[in-house]
Amino acid sequence: MATRYFGVAMKRREDPRFITGRGTYVDDLTLPGLVYAAMVRSPHAHARIRAIHKEKALQHPGVIAVFTGKDMVDSGVKSLPCGWLLPGMKLPPHYPMAVDKVRHMGEIVAVVIAEDRYTAEDAAELVEVEYEPLPAVADGAKALQPGAPAVHDEAPDNVCFRWSIGDREKTDEAFRRAHRTVKVELVNQRLIPNAIEPRAAMAQYNPATDEYTLWVTSQNPHVHRLLMAAFVLGIPEHKLRVISPDVGGGFGSKIFLYPEETIVTWAARQVGRPVKWTARRRESFVSDAHGRDHITEAELAVDEKGKILGMRVKTIANLGAYLSTFAPAIPTYLYGTLLSGQYEIPTIYCEVTGVFTHTTPVDAYRGAGRPEATYVVERLMDLMARELGEDPAEFRRKNFIPPDKFPYQTPVALQYDSGNYEGALNKALEAIRYKELRRQQEELRKQGRYIGIGFSCYIEACGIAPSQVVGSLGAQAGLWESALVRVHPTGKVTVYTGSHTHGQGHETAFAQIVADELGIPIEDVEIVHGDTGSVPFGMGTYGSRSAPVGGSAIVLSLQKIKEKARKIAAYLLEAAEEDVVFEDGKFYVKGVPDRFKTFQEVALQAYLAHNYPPGLEPGLEASSFYDPKNFTFPFGTHICVVEVDPETGKVKILRYVAVDDAGRIINPLIAEGQVHGGIAQGIGQALLEGAIYDENAQLLSASLLDYALPRADDLPPFEIDHTVTPCPHNPLGVKGIGETGTIAATAAAVNAVMDALAPFGIRHIDMPLTPEKIWRAIQAARAA
Amino acid sequence: MQLKGSYRFKAVIDRVWGALMNPQVIARLLPGVERLEPVGDNVYEAEMRLGIGPISGRYKARITLSEIDPPNHYRIRIQAQGPQGTVDANGTIDLTADDGETVMHYEGEAKVTGLLMSMGARLLEPTAQMLVNQGLKNLEAQLASL
Amino acid sequence: MKVPVTITVNGQVYQREVEPRMLLVHFLREVLGLTGTHVGCDTSQCGACVVLMDGKAVKSCTVFAVQADGAQITTIEGLARNGQLHPLQEGFWEMHGLQCGFCTPGMILAAYDLLQRNPNPTDEEIRHALEGNYCRCTGYHNIVRAVRYAAEKLRVQA
């Protein structure tokens, strides 16, 4: 079949509504009788709630109701669940509103419902809460010290879990016989996701049908519905419809079931009117799940030839005050399993301690565990290359898993299905003109100018995930995806996908797959997502799974459609089914292409069912649930070139080259866009972003005034290229591309700055690499 | 947040001490105080309007004086709570007579929470210092007019 | 308590009574139902709310509706003329200058302001002019290309 759409850099079909201001985000919606919720949030990081006085707020004109955590719990509301359990893990309750104690700044203690949003916010200030402040701790390492204030009685030492992977003895032995070892202590700082659309929720309860409808900023509306209905509010699942319309970016932060949407859904029934809440940005900062926050000690051992013998990693992962939906999975199975990177490492041992602190919960943020792992691996590779006096590219090359060793079993559980790491490295080196660049670097150093070249040869495991595998690792749900393809009598097609697009362009990319498979114009294909009322149960979009898992589910359904359509066509053509060929939207008898039935004719006959194969059901639709056989393993090499001004410490990115292998590319325009955005967030972490808590666990970087997101003039243009190693186990040969940039870029940028600072003998500076930190390091180095 | 400083009043120590122990004087010298009344021995309740950067609001404060050693020393604790956060400030005031005038040393620290801290942190110290300076100037003026 | 205002939005005159503290962005979104203008932050950093007020880009979360009394406002809904996309809208579509679309209206109107002042900006000038507008999806690479596309097209048209 001729490919007409797959692989074409098509303009996006969703764009016309966005560029004309006609997108529909949750806060754009309204309903008759709509009222607004404002959350009363704790200023304290840790305090006992002595009393909450609602009277003044209730007296305020326009206020309809004020509810507290006790009101919710008294009415039977349960704790927000955690969707990933580890053996021996502590799981303290997490109510939508605090009941007896608050455990992080910004935790909700009451909600005010009022006629308009201004009144709700005014009245929220009138709710009087009597607190007894208690000591608090924000830092993961400090929380583990004896005598640190305990976040939960259930975990007096603040340890949520201790987890390990790999062979400890074998690894210790490798270090004992090592020729050289390097060790580094590094902090992967806490990030705040900051999707530009703040989270929002609007809920309606219809007493006539006993049905709830919730519009919410969600990457996975079915997951929201299941968790909220079955675990928290006790609503029958079929009586709760969850709609996630246009969503303004997620990056992980809109996966989780949060208190706010639970509160408005519950409150809509209490007040008998639809209720809307939209986060102020200052609420996003303290209530959206944060990302990263690791303190790590990592070591690498090599033999006389510079071949890696082993790796040892010890990490403290700060989980925040409560366990967010997928929190335990991120610093364990999405982190420890990635520590082999692109390298042949005979043995690895990694130990992770998950810690409660008096901070906002931490969960998946773009990359989720894999950027943290890549940062550890790629910093170690650079440090070792420097230790051995070897070129960082060549040191990596020497230790790559060679292409003939796939499938490759790592010592940390994953089996890589495919890879050609040298191919990507070579392409990137060529693009950057590496040798010439090193010469330039040398010359410029003589003039007192400090250029640095940083590598990141990353691997990612995405397209999560085989249900059996993740189930055995603690996931409380399988991670398959669904697709329902409905062919209408005129041959137009509606696809209902369990994936959710919040910027990724599914309405275009998925339609490209469908139009090709069915040989119909793309205009005849509609992609529907984000509504539990019409879409079959789906797991949603995260972990770069939409194309490999969601896209594959669509392909399965299309195959079923084509099989049935072939039966109908064979009947119409009076031919044997096996003799009928389907090509370019036409069914014909092998060898007689002039005698054909179009896909549209067959579709019509499927519904008219007049001239129809006996015993075959009318209609033409199919649904599938695709459970992937393995993760997909995108990989690549990113090279960042920077110049550091030694007088100010300022970093300027001169060039950024990314060569990624995400298998077959459905739409290069969209794929490149995903890489660009990922790189921006990765560079953001390396140079700019970071959550700061003070000693009382007060978040100081709590607005865009104090939290530095990358701006247009902080970033360079990106030079993007690909290699193509198709994924061998899914029908499209695709891998995920949504997170590669973030996974790779952080290490590339930091390695570049450290390379620039090498003449000063500076070995490591923790992120973000602000001018002040770099300047101080240079001053200290000059003084020494 | 820490505050520390000294100030020289052109008044004898007993007058400065007297003023510092007089709730009506204190009410006038702390900026933004809308009401201040005693609720026990050396314990006062106040309502004040405070603004730090973009964050302003009405705060309820409890002011407790202790370690009172006339006319030289007392400890003051101000616990304020408002819609945008809380302040818990604790400090000492020491007076020394010097040639018919009085030198005051003050020293203290404050714990601040909520939006006041998260949005106002960078403005906190300068604002607090400004409030103290303003208060001391007010006191100076009052001493002159008493 | 309410104050009468007369505000022309996308060529249409609206007379309404508003609370003096009502922000222009809420006036557009909630009073007029023009939800193409977005709110992304509380502190005038993100630029999702940028509209044109008397031809100049303003952050409508930092303008009271009463300050716009008598003004001409253009929002993203009013940029296309007679069903023809503005070259900036076209550029964002052609160059994949948007992903989630949330920052896009503000980004386009901020770029509109730039191209009025500087019809032939360099990439650096584009990046500098857009530093008051955050995009979390695109890394800005394609936004710069989109603005360049529009600049070229507008120059050809002029």
XYZ file of C-alpha atoms in Angstrom, chain C:
158
model
C -20.572 50.004 43.229
C -20.469 49.022 39.572
C -19.045 51.376 36.983
C -20.223 51.734 33.383
C -17.616 51.147 30.685
C -17.643 51.300 26.921
C -15.030 49.056 25.357
C -14.631 48.230 21.687
C -13.494 44.654 21.256
C -12.618 43.326 17.807
C -14.556 46.209 16.275
C -17.717 45.683 18.272
C -18.764 48.211 20.915
C -19.749 46.807 24.302
C -21.372 48.819 27.088
C -21.325 47.032 30.413
C -21.257 47.748 34.127
C -18.311 46.254 35.943
C -16.806 46.171 39.401
C -13.884 48.584 39.476
C -11.506 45.775 40.419
C -12.498 43.542 37.537
C -9.476 42.711 35.394
C -9.676 43.258 31.670
C -8.938 39.580 31.080
C -11.943 38.575 33.170
C -14.068 41.146 31.373
C -13.124 39.565 28.048
C -13.463 35.974 29.195
C -16.385 36.079 31.552
C -18.445 39.097 30.569
C -18.000 38.840 26.806
C -17.295 35.107 26.594
C -14.132 35.646 24.548
C -12.122 32.822 26.038
C -9.252 32.921 23.544
C -7.362 35.191 25.938
C -5.918 33.041 28.706
C -4.753 33.452 32.279
C -1.528 31.645 33.086
C -0.107 33.355 36.160
C -0.826 35.910 38.881
C 2.244 38.015 38.444
C 2.313 39.307 34.871
C 5.103 36.956 33.870
C 3.592 34.477 31.447
C 1.974 36.606 28.753
C -0.879 34.182 28.013
C -3.257 37.111 28.486
C -1.685 39.535 25.998
C -4.185 41.524 23.915
C -3.815 44.688 21.867
C -5.090 47.813 23.538
C -5.229 50.711 21.115
C -2.834 48.747 18.940
C -0.243 48.026 21.621
C 0.326 44.722 23.382
C -0.749 44.739 27.029
C -1.047 41.994 29.589
C -4.772 42.025 30.212
C -4.330 40.487 33.663
C -2.616 43.714 34.699
C -5.196 46.113 33.294
C -8.522 46.816 34.985
C -11.553 46.771 32.755
C -12.244 50.358 33.797
C -8.815 51.387 32.506
C -9.852 50.084 29.118
C -12.916 52.345 29.087
C -13.024 53.955 25.657
C -10.236 51.772 24.302
C -10.026 49.579 21.236
C -9.127 46.010 22.152
C -8.068 43.316 19.717
C -8.064 39.750 20.947
C -6.978 36.605 19.149
C -10.579 36.102 18.021
C -10.397 39.379 16.110
C -7.097 38.858 14.316
C -8.319 36.969 11.264
C -10.078 39.206 8.741
C -12.908 37.993 6.504
C -11.995 34.401 7.222
C -8.361 35.080 6.239
C -5.842 34.106 8.852
C -3.344 36.807 9.795
C 0.163 35.926 8.574
C 1.174 35.354 12.189
C -1.589 32.805 12.668
C -0.544 31.223 9.412
C 3.092 31.200 10.479
C 2.355 29.489 13.772
C 0.387 26.837 11.899
C 2.932 26.347 9.109
C 5.975 26.243 11.359
C 4.425 24.180 14.178
C 4.823 27.133 16.498
C 2.376 25.714 18.989
C 1.675 22.483 20.758
C -0.863 22.764 23.578
C -2.014 26.128 22.257
C -2.433 27.781 25.625
C 0.276 30.418 25.267
C -0.405 30.862 21.563
C -2.911 33.749 21.559
C -0.685 35.863 23.791
C 2.400 34.852 21.861
C 0.824 35.819 18.538
C -0.317 39.208 19.815
C 3.043 39.952 21.413
C 4.651 39.103 18.072
C 2.102 41.363 16.347
C 3.308 44.230 18.497
C 6.923 43.446 17.587
C 6.286 43.330 13.859
C 4.537 46.690 14.008
C 7.602 48.221 15.567
C 10.153 46.165 13.684
C 8.971 44.588 10.436
C 12.262 42.834 9.797
C 13.512 41.466 13.108
C 16.497 39.202 13.532
C 16.058 35.931 15.410
C 17.661 37.534 18.419
C 15.266 40.454 18.273
C 12.344 38.049 18.058
C 13.559 36.112 21.070
C 14.129 39.302 23.004
C 10.692 40.685 22.136
C 8.992 37.504 23.294
C 10.765 37.162 26.625
C 7.600 38.288 28.402
C 5.744 35.278 27.049
C 6.376 31.800 28.373
C 5.899 28.719 26.266
C 6.512 25.426 28.029
C 5.960 23.164 24.991
C 7.942 24.324 21.975
C 11.288 25.443 23.336
C 10.579 28.589 21.230
C 12.495 27.261 18.219
C 9.433 27.031 15.997
C 7.895 30.176 17.447
C 10.876 32.132 16.188
C 10.433 30.520 12.765
C 6.717 31.329 12.834
C 7.354 34.996 13.519
C 9.993 35.113 10.801
C 7.518 33.531 8.389
C 4.935 36.189 9.225
C 7.453 39.009 8.942
C 8.454 37.875 5.466
C 4.863 37.474 4.379
C 3.862 40.872 5.722
C 6.792 42.513 3.944
C 5.764 40.898 0.681
C 2.194 42.083 1.195
C 3.250 45.622 2.085
